Short mmCIF file of C-alpha atoms and ligand atoms in Angstrom, two decimals:
data_model
loop_
_atom_site.label_atom_id
_atom_site.label_comp_id
_atom_site.label_asym_id
_atom_site.label_seq_id
_atom_site.Cartn_x
_atom_site.Cartn_y
_atom_site.Cartn_z
CA UNK U 8 88.30 -70.66 -38.45
CA UNK U 9 85.04 -68.85 -39.37
CA UNK U 10 82.96 -66.30 -37.55
CA UNK U 11 79.27 -66.76 -36.82
CA UNK U 12 77.41 -63.52 -36.22
CA UNK U 13 74.05 -63.63 -34.45
CA UNK U 14 71.43 -61.25 -35.83
CA UNK U 15 70.09 -58.96 -34.39
CA UNK U 16 72.26 -59.02 -31.24
CA UNK U 17 75.49 -58.73 -33.26
CA UNK U 18 77.23 -61.18 -30.93
CA UNK U 19 79.97 -63.27 -32.50
CA UNK U 20 81.03 -66.87 -32.03
CA UNK U 21 84.17 -68.46 -33.48
CA UNK U 22 83.66 -71.68 -35.41
CA UNK U 23 86.71 -73.97 -35.51
CA UNK U 24 87.83 -76.04 -38.49
CA UNK U 25 85.44 -78.99 -38.90
CA UNK U 26 82.94 -77.72 -36.31
CA UNK U 27 79.26 -77.45 -37.17
CA UNK U 28 77.46 -74.18 -36.46
CA UNK U 29 75.54 -75.97 -33.68
CA UNK U 30 78.68 -77.23 -31.93
CA UNK U 31 80.33 -73.80 -32.21
CA UNK U 32 77.25 -72.18 -30.62
CA UNK U 33 77.20 -74.80 -27.87
CA UNK U 34 80.90 -74.35 -27.09
CA UNK U 35 80.13 -70.65 -26.64
CA UNK U 36 77.19 -71.54 -24.36
CA UNK U 37 74.26 -70.75 -26.68
CA UNK U 38 71.19 -72.97 -26.43
CA UNK U 39 70.12 -73.54 -30.04
CA UNK U 40 67.26 -76.10 -29.91
CA UNK U 41 68.44 -79.46 -31.23
CA UNK U 42 67.45 -83.04 -31.01
CA UNK U 43 68.88 -85.62 -33.42
CA UNK U 44 72.14 -83.87 -34.40
CA UNK U 45 71.86 -85.77 -37.66
CA UNK U 46 69.73 -83.66 -40.01
CA UNK U 47 66.62 -85.71 -39.36
CA UNK U 48 64.32 -83.76 -37.01
CA UNK U 49 64.47 -80.11 -38.10
CA UNK U 50 64.79 -78.75 -34.55
CA UNK U 51 67.97 -76.76 -35.25
CA UNK U 52 66.59 -74.92 -38.30
CA UNK U 53 67.57 -71.26 -38.54
CA UNK U 54 67.59 -68.64 -41.27
CA UNK U 55 71.03 -67.86 -42.66
CA UNK U 56 71.08 -64.20 -43.63
CA UNK U 57 74.48 -64.16 -45.34
CA UNK U 58 77.53 -66.32 -45.89
CA UNK U 59 77.97 -69.82 -47.33
CA UNK U 60 77.89 -73.18 -45.65
CA UNK U 61 78.12 -76.88 -46.43
CA UNK U 62 74.72 -78.22 -45.34
CA UNK U 63 75.96 -81.80 -45.06
CA UNK U 64 73.58 -84.71 -45.54
CA UNK U 65 70.09 -83.99 -44.25
CA UNK U 66 66.61 -85.41 -44.80
CA UNK U 67 64.11 -83.57 -47.04
CA UNK U 68 61.44 -83.96 -44.38
CA UNK U 69 63.66 -82.00 -41.95
CA UNK U 70 64.57 -79.26 -44.46
CA UNK U 71 62.40 -78.91 -47.55
CA UNK U 72 63.67 -77.62 -50.87
CA UNK U 73 61.56 -74.46 -50.44
CA UNK U 74 63.13 -73.81 -47.04
CA UNK U 75 66.60 -74.23 -48.55
CA UNK U 76 65.67 -71.69 -51.24
CA UNK U 77 64.45 -69.29 -48.53
CA UNK U 78 67.84 -69.47 -46.83
CA UNK U 79 67.09 -71.86 -43.99
CA UNK U 80 69.61 -74.45 -42.85
CA UNK U 81 70.00 -77.19 -40.26
CA UNK U 82 72.79 -76.04 -37.99
CA UNK U 83 73.58 -79.50 -36.55
CA UNK U 84 75.05 -80.45 -39.94
CA UNK U 85 76.00 -77.03 -41.35
CA UNK U 86 79.69 -76.07 -41.57
CA UNK U 87 80.61 -72.52 -42.60
CA UNK U 88 82.66 -72.23 -45.79
CA UNK U 89 82.84 -68.44 -45.82
CA UNK U 90 84.74 -66.24 -43.39
CA UNK U 91 81.49 -65.03 -41.82
CA UNK U 92 78.06 -66.57 -41.49
CA UNK U 93 75.22 -64.38 -40.23
CA UNK U 94 72.29 -66.26 -38.73
CA UNK U 95 68.99 -65.12 -37.30
CA UNK U 96 69.11 -65.69 -33.58
CA UNK U 97 66.58 -64.65 -30.95
CA UNK U 98 66.47 -61.11 -29.68
CA UNK U 99 68.95 -58.38 -28.88
CA UNK U 100 69.38 -59.71 -25.35
CA UNK U 101 70.11 -63.32 -26.41
CA UNK U 102 72.19 -64.75 -23.60
CA UNK U 103 74.34 -67.86 -23.35
CA UNK U 104 72.90 -70.31 -20.86
CA UNK U 105 74.10 -73.86 -21.60
CA UNK U 106 77.19 -75.56 -20.19
CA UNK U 107 79.74 -75.94 -22.98
CA UNK U 108 79.90 -79.63 -23.93
CA UNK U 109 83.12 -81.62 -23.29
CA UNK U 110 84.44 -84.25 -25.63
CA UNK U 111 85.76 -87.71 -24.72
CA UNK U 112 85.20 -87.55 -20.97
CA UNK U 113 86.25 -90.80 -19.23
CA UNK U 114 83.74 -92.70 -17.13
CA UNK U 115 83.78 -96.10 -15.43
CA UNK U 116 80.78 -98.40 -15.81
CA UNK U 117 79.77 -98.94 -12.17
CA UNK U 118 76.64 -101.03 -12.74
CA UNK U 119 74.27 -102.51 -15.30
CA UNK U 120 70.68 -103.13 -14.29
CA UNK U 121 68.22 -104.86 -16.64
CA UNK U 122 65.04 -102.78 -16.31
CA UNK U 123 62.76 -104.52 -18.81
CA UNK U 124 63.41 -107.34 -21.31
CA UNK U 125 64.71 -104.67 -23.77
CA UNK U 126 65.98 -101.81 -21.58
CA UNK U 127 69.21 -101.88 -19.60
CA UNK U 128 70.26 -99.12 -17.20
CA UNK U 129 73.97 -98.30 -17.30
CA UNK U 130 75.49 -96.40 -14.39
CA UNK U 131 78.60 -94.36 -15.15
CA UNK U 132 80.88 -92.49 -12.78
CA UNK U 133 83.34 -89.86 -14.04
CA UNK U 134 87.08 -90.31 -13.49
CA UNK U 135 87.63 -86.54 -13.43
CA UNK U 136 85.36 -83.57 -12.93
CA UNK U 137 81.62 -84.38 -13.08
CA UNK U 138 79.85 -83.42 -16.28
CA UNK U 139 77.81 -80.25 -15.73
CA UNK U 140 74.43 -80.58 -17.41
CA UNK U 141 70.80 -79.55 -17.22
CA UNK U 142 68.27 -82.28 -16.41
CA UNK U 143 66.76 -83.41 -19.72
CA UNK U 144 70.02 -83.20 -21.67
CA UNK U 145 71.79 -86.13 -23.31
CA UNK U 146 75.30 -87.45 -23.99
CA UNK U 147 76.90 -89.12 -26.99
CA UNK U 148 78.07 -92.64 -26.15
CA UNK U 149 79.70 -95.26 -28.37
CA UNK U 150 83.07 -96.59 -29.47
CA UNK U 151 83.95 -96.36 -33.18
CA UNK U 152 86.72 -98.97 -32.73
CA UNK U 153 84.09 -101.44 -31.62
CA UNK U 154 81.81 -100.63 -34.56
CA UNK U 155 79.50 -98.62 -32.28
CA UNK U 156 79.19 -95.03 -33.58
CA UNK U 157 78.42 -92.45 -30.87
CA UNK U 158 74.65 -92.14 -30.39
CA UNK U 159 72.51 -89.85 -28.23
CA UNK U 160 71.42 -91.20 -24.83
CA UNK U 161 69.47 -89.09 -22.37
CA UNK U 162 70.75 -88.76 -18.84
CA UNK U 163 68.15 -90.33 -16.54
CA UNK U 164 69.01 -88.56 -13.28
CA UNK U 165 69.42 -85.01 -12.02
CA UNK U 166 73.07 -84.01 -11.36
CA UNK U 167 74.59 -85.69 -8.27
CA UNK U 168 77.61 -84.60 -6.23
CA UNK U 169 79.65 -87.69 -7.29
CA UNK U 170 78.78 -87.02 -10.93
CA UNK U 171 77.28 -90.48 -11.49
CA UNK U 172 74.88 -90.59 -14.43
CA UNK U 173 72.39 -93.25 -15.49
CA UNK U 174 71.51 -94.09 -19.10
CA UNK U 175 68.52 -96.21 -20.13
CA UNK U 176 69.28 -97.98 -23.37
CA UNK U 177 66.66 -99.81 -25.44
CA UNK U 178 67.94 -102.71 -27.54
CA UNK U 179 67.24 -101.97 -31.21
CA UNK U 180 67.41 -105.16 -33.30
CA UNK U 181 70.37 -104.81 -35.66
CA UNK U 182 71.28 -101.47 -34.06
CA UNK U 183 75.04 -100.91 -33.96
CA UNK U 184 75.43 -99.02 -30.69
CA UNK U 185 72.47 -100.19 -28.60
CA UNK U 186 73.47 -103.82 -29.30
CA UNK U 187 77.07 -103.03 -28.31
CA UNK U 188 75.88 -101.48 -25.04
CA UNK U 189 73.58 -104.42 -24.29
CA UNK U 190 75.97 -107.22 -25.26
CA UNK U 191 79.52 -105.92 -24.80
CA UNK U 192 79.76 -103.04 -22.30
CA UNK U 193 80.62 -104.54 -18.88
CA UNK U 194 80.82 -103.34 -15.30
CA UNK U 195 84.36 -102.00 -14.74
CA UNK U 196 84.90 -100.90 -18.37
CA UNK U 197 86.36 -97.44 -18.96
CA UNK U 198 84.29 -95.63 -21.59
CA UNK U 199 84.23 -92.18 -23.17
CA UNK U 200 81.24 -89.87 -23.42
CA UNK U 201 80.76 -86.44 -24.92
CA UNK U 202 78.22 -83.87 -23.81
CA UNK U 203 76.00 -82.54 -22.53
CA UNK U 204 73.81 -81.71 -25.52
CA UNK U 205 70.20 -80.82 -26.19
CA UNK U 206 67.66 -78.30 -25.04
CA UNK U 207 64.89 -80.50 -23.61
CA UNK U 208 65.17 -78.52 -20.42
CA UNK U 209 62.12 -76.30 -20.17
CA UNK U 210 62.30 -72.89 -18.61
CA UNK U 211 63.03 -73.00 -14.87
CA UNK U 212 61.28 -69.64 -14.43
CA UNK U 213 57.92 -71.00 -15.65
CA UNK U 214 55.70 -72.21 -12.78
CA UNK U 215 52.69 -74.18 -14.06
CA UNK U 216 51.25 -77.64 -13.45
CA UNK U 217 53.35 -80.17 -15.37
CA UNK U 218 52.32 -83.13 -17.50
CA UNK U 219 55.07 -85.53 -18.61
CA UNK U 220 54.43 -88.28 -21.15
CA UNK U 221 56.93 -91.01 -21.95
CA UNK U 222 57.18 -94.42 -23.58
CA UNK U 223 60.02 -96.92 -23.30
CA UNK U 224 63.41 -95.38 -22.52
CA UNK U 225 61.79 -91.99 -23.23
CA UNK U 226 61.31 -92.15 -19.48
CA UNK U 227 65.01 -91.29 -19.00
CA UNK U 228 65.01 -87.49 -19.57
CA UNK U 229 61.59 -87.22 -17.93
CA UNK U 230 63.00 -88.84 -14.77
CA UNK U 231 65.89 -86.38 -14.72
CA UNK U 232 63.51 -83.41 -15.11
CA UNK U 233 61.05 -84.68 -12.49
CA UNK U 234 63.89 -85.62 -10.10
CA UNK U 235 65.30 -82.09 -10.30
CA UNK U 236 61.88 -80.40 -9.97
CA UNK U 237 60.83 -82.47 -6.94
CA UNK U 238 64.20 -82.02 -5.24
CA UNK U 239 63.99 -78.27 -5.57
CA UNK U 240 60.56 -78.35 -3.90
CA UNK U 241 58.26 -77.79 -6.88
CA UNK U 242 54.78 -77.36 -5.37
CA UNK U 243 52.41 -77.46 -8.37
CA UNK U 244 50.98 -80.79 -9.61
CA UNK U 245 53.37 -82.98 -11.63
CA UNK U 246 51.75 -85.91 -13.48
CA UNK U 247 53.86 -88.56 -15.20
CA UNK U 248 51.96 -90.66 -17.72
CA UNK U 249 53.92 -93.67 -18.95
CA UNK U 250 52.87 -95.80 -21.90
CA UNK U 251 53.96 -99.43 -22.28
CA UNK U 252 52.76 -102.43 -24.18
CA UNK U 253 52.41 -104.64 -21.09
CA UNK U 254 53.17 -104.67 -17.39
CA UNK U 255 56.67 -106.14 -17.79
CA UNK U 256 57.64 -103.08 -19.89
CA UNK U 257 56.79 -100.70 -17.03
CA UNK U 258 59.91 -99.86 -15.06
CA UNK U 259 61.06 -97.62 -12.20
CA UNK U 260 57.91 -98.61 -10.28
CA UNK U 261 59.79 -98.42 -6.97
CA UNK U 262 61.03 -94.89 -7.61
CA UNK U 263 57.55 -93.83 -8.75
CA UNK U 264 56.00 -95.24 -5.54
CA UNK U 265 58.64 -93.40 -3.49
CA UNK U 266 58.04 -90.07 -5.22
CA UNK U 267 54.26 -90.48 -4.82
CA UNK U 268 54.65 -91.21 -1.11
CA UNK U 269 57.09 -88.37 -0.53
CA UNK U 270 55.63 -85.65 -2.76
CA UNK U 271 51.87 -85.07 -2.56
CA UNK U 272 51.93 -83.12 -5.80
CA UNK U 273 53.43 -86.04 -7.82
CA UNK U 274 51.26 -88.61 -9.55
CA UNK U 275 52.37 -91.57 -11.67
CA UNK U 276 49.90 -93.17 -14.11
CA UNK U 277 50.64 -95.98 -16.50
CA UNK U 278 48.67 -97.02 -19.54
CA UNK U 279 49.06 -100.41 -21.18
CA UNK U 280 48.34 -100.76 -24.87
CA UNK U 281 48.28 -104.56 -25.15
CA UNK U 282 47.23 -105.73 -21.71
CA UNK U 283 44.18 -104.94 -19.60
CA UNK U 284 44.60 -104.68 -15.82
CA UNK U 285 42.23 -103.28 -13.23
CA UNK U 286 44.99 -101.11 -11.69
CA UNK U 287 46.22 -99.52 -14.95
CA UNK U 288 44.78 -97.41 -17.74
CA UNK U 289 44.28 -99.17 -21.05
CA UNK U 290 45.07 -97.76 -24.49
CA UNK U 291 47.39 -95.32 -26.26
CA UNK U 292 48.03 -91.97 -24.62
CA UNK U 293 46.08 -89.93 -27.23
CA UNK U 294 43.05 -92.11 -26.42
CA UNK U 295 43.29 -91.93 -22.62
CA UNK U 296 44.44 -88.32 -22.25
CA UNK U 297 41.03 -86.62 -22.71
CA UNK U 298 39.68 -88.80 -19.88
CA UNK U 299 42.42 -87.52 -17.54
CA UNK U 300 42.57 -83.82 -18.45
CA UNK U 301 39.77 -81.60 -19.71
CA UNK U 302 42.06 -78.65 -20.44
CA UNK U 303 45.86 -78.40 -20.75
CA UNK U 304 46.03 -74.68 -21.52
CA UNK U 305 47.76 -73.90 -18.21
CA UNK U 306 50.16 -76.89 -18.25
CA UNK U 307 53.79 -77.27 -19.23
CA UNK U 308 53.97 -80.48 -21.25
CA UNK U 309 57.09 -82.65 -21.65
CA UNK U 310 57.05 -85.57 -24.09
CA UNK U 311 59.85 -88.08 -24.82
CA UNK U 312 60.07 -91.30 -26.80
CA UNK U 313 60.03 -92.40 -30.43
CA UNK U 314 59.29 -89.63 -32.97
CA UNK U 315 55.90 -91.25 -33.72
CA UNK U 316 55.00 -91.33 -30.03
CA UNK U 317 56.05 -87.71 -29.59
CA UNK U 318 54.00 -86.58 -32.61
CA UNK U 319 50.88 -88.42 -31.44
CA UNK U 320 51.12 -87.07 -27.87
CA UNK U 321 51.87 -83.54 -29.09
CA UNK U 322 48.73 -83.60 -31.25
CA UNK U 323 46.69 -84.93 -28.32
CA UNK U 324 48.02 -82.20 -26.00
CA UNK U 325 47.30 -79.49 -28.59
CA UNK U 326 43.75 -80.78 -28.98
CA UNK U 327 43.29 -80.19 -25.24
CA UNK U 328 44.44 -76.60 -25.57
CA UNK U 329 48.12 -76.94 -24.60
CA UNK U 330 50.09 -73.76 -25.27
CA UNK U 331 52.64 -74.29 -28.06
CA UNK U 332 55.30 -72.38 -26.11
CA UNK U 333 54.90 -74.75 -23.16
CA UNK U 334 55.17 -78.02 -25.11
CA UNK U 335 58.68 -79.51 -24.91
CA UNK U 336 59.58 -82.63 -26.86
CA UNK U 337 62.47 -85.07 -27.22
CA UNK U 338 62.07 -87.45 -30.16
CA UNK U 339 64.51 -90.37 -30.23
CA UNK U 340 65.41 -89.98 -33.89
CA UNK U 341 67.70 -92.53 -35.45
CA UNK U 342 71.12 -91.05 -36.28
CA UNK U 343 72.05 -93.00 -39.37
CA UNK U 344 73.04 -90.66 -42.17
CA UNK U 345 71.29 -90.68 -45.54
CA UNK U 346 73.57 -90.29 -48.57
CA UNK U 347 73.38 -87.04 -50.59
CA UNK U 348 75.49 -85.84 -53.48
CA UNK U 349 77.88 -82.95 -52.63
CA UNK U 350 76.16 -80.53 -55.08
CA UNK U 351 72.92 -80.77 -53.09
CA UNK U 352 74.70 -80.14 -49.80
CA UNK U 353 76.26 -76.78 -50.59
CA UNK U 354 74.02 -73.89 -49.60
CA UNK U 355 74.03 -70.23 -48.75
C1 FAD O 418 68.04 -86.65 -28.42
C2 FAD O 418 68.02 -88.16 -28.41
C3 FAD O 418 68.03 -88.84 -27.21
C4 FAD O 418 68.02 -90.23 -27.19
N1 FAD O 418 67.99 -90.88 -25.99
C5 FAD O 418 67.92 -92.23 -25.96
C6 FAD O 418 67.87 -92.93 -24.70
O1 FAD O 418 67.91 -92.34 -23.62
N2 FAD O 418 67.79 -94.28 -24.75
C7 FAD O 418 67.75 -94.98 -25.92
O2 FAD O 418 67.67 -96.21 -25.89
N3 FAD O 418 67.81 -94.35 -27.13
C8 FAD O 418 67.91 -93.00 -27.16
N4 FAD O 418 67.98 -92.35 -28.38
C9 FAD O 418 68.10 -93.17 -29.60
C10 FAD O 418 69.59 -93.56 -29.79
O3 FAD O 418 70.36 -92.38 -29.97
C11 FAD O 418 69.85 -94.47 -31.00
O4 FAD O 418 69.25 -93.91 -32.14
C12 FAD O 418 69.34 -95.89 -30.77
O5 FAD O 418 69.98 -96.45 -29.63
C13 FAD O 418 69.63 -96.76 -32.02
O6 FAD O 418 71.01 -96.71 -32.29
P1 FAD O 418 71.76 -98.01 -32.85
O7 FAD O 418 73.14 -97.60 -33.19
O8 FAD O 418 71.60 -99.15 -31.91
O9 FAD O 418 70.90 -98.35 -34.14
P2 FAD O 418 71.27 -97.94 -35.65
O10 FAD O 418 72.47 -98.73 -36.06
O11 FAD O 418 71.31 -96.46 -35.76
O12 FAD O 418 69.96 -98.44 -36.39
C14 FAD O 418 69.80 -99.77 -36.85
C15 FAD O 418 68.47 -99.94 -37.53
O13 FAD O 418 67.42 -99.79 -36.60
C16 FAD O 418 66.54 -98.73 -36.95
N5 FAD O 418 66.23 -98.04 -35.68
C17 FAD O 418 67.01 -97.13 -35.04
N6 FAD O 418 66.42 -96.72 -33.90
C18 FAD O 418 65.25 -97.39 -33.82
C19 FAD O 418 64.21 -97.41 -32.88
N7 FAD O 418 64.25 -96.63 -31.78
N8 FAD O 418 63.15 -98.24 -33.11
C20 FAD O 418 63.12 -99.02 -34.20
N9 FAD O 418 64.08 -99.04 -35.15
C21 FAD O 418 65.12 -98.24 -34.96
C22 FAD O 418 67.33 -97.85 -37.90
O14 FAD O 418 66.47 -97.15 -38.79
C23 FAD O 418 68.18 -98.89 -38.60
O15 FAD O 418 67.45 -99.51 -39.63
C24 FAD O 418 67.99 -90.96 -28.42
C25 FAD O 418 68.01 -90.28 -29.62
C26 FAD O 418 68.01 -88.90 -29.63
C27 FAD O 418 68.02 -88.16 -30.95
S1 FES O 419 68.01 -81.70 -37.73
FE1 FES O 419 69.48 -80.69 -36.53
S2 FES O 419 69.15 -81.39 -34.53
FE2 FES O 419 67.80 -82.60 -35.74
#
């Protein structure tokens, strides 16, 4: 057991044997930004002021050699190897705000709905207490015994009283877990999930117009966020811009039509990159965005999808003046681990 001390607040968190710094913080309710949980995205980077840790295997693009020298580490993979690790963390009034994640929670698969040729929606209902989560968060789902390592899947709905959650899973050719979910997981199966994780949740106290951009199953966390905002009576404009190659890759049209009919402030736009239709926009989001918005400086922006999609949309939003503090992103990074020699992993 090690101790993680947060500087400058001085608060302390216990880190159990084998736990990463990120999971110890989460168990104590602290919302350290994170995305891939695999040392690939750099979201969970913090400065380690003192103490030693095993950095684990991480990508150079997520943590450069210079950053390592300057004391930075990726907390999703870092395990303390000294009694105390002091990390830089927010301000003196840093407060816990996340629900502590639970491990191996049993769910029953209640339905499977093909949404597009490559995306299946899986509905899961908990056997015990519902999972408490913030809209925009994700779970880990897989089964090692079936050769399907746990992977991140965003919850596609706001919390419901019966605890049912929906996952939208894209088939990745040759992908261990997405192929297992598509080909082997059946209605009636009992499966285990862990979570919730992630900080793609925005700040509920910020009231601005909202622009959401998604591609493929990146729609999942966006749906959960929009669902929650509309249900709680959000009055400012909410625009959801969805990018797909062709019309058959556009899904949730019925729900979008319902939200548009019910909430005057909600607008759904779709843009097709490989098909031209009179009733849809045509082209990639960075190309169509300037025609839709002259200025995004007052908007909160939420972007989810592949890392490349997220990068391109983030750049497009910045070019239209979006405020860095109001841009929230969820990149669907792959979670396969690169191999690194032990000597390069030890840091601190
Ligand atoms: C925070 C977060 C949330 C996520 N939410 C979702 C979600 O809601 N729905 C969803 O479908 N996925 C989501 N993902 C991605 C998901 O976690 C897996 O990475 C994805 O399902 C692939 O896992 P796999 O085991 O099938 O493939 P792997 O066995 O990991 O990969 C097999 C091969 O495919 C490549 N590959 C992996 N992913 C992709 C990809 N997306 N496109 C092209 N090639 C790829 C790998 O590099 C590898 O060569 C999310 C990821 C993150 C980090
Ligand atoms: S590098 Fe740690 S969450 Fe992605």
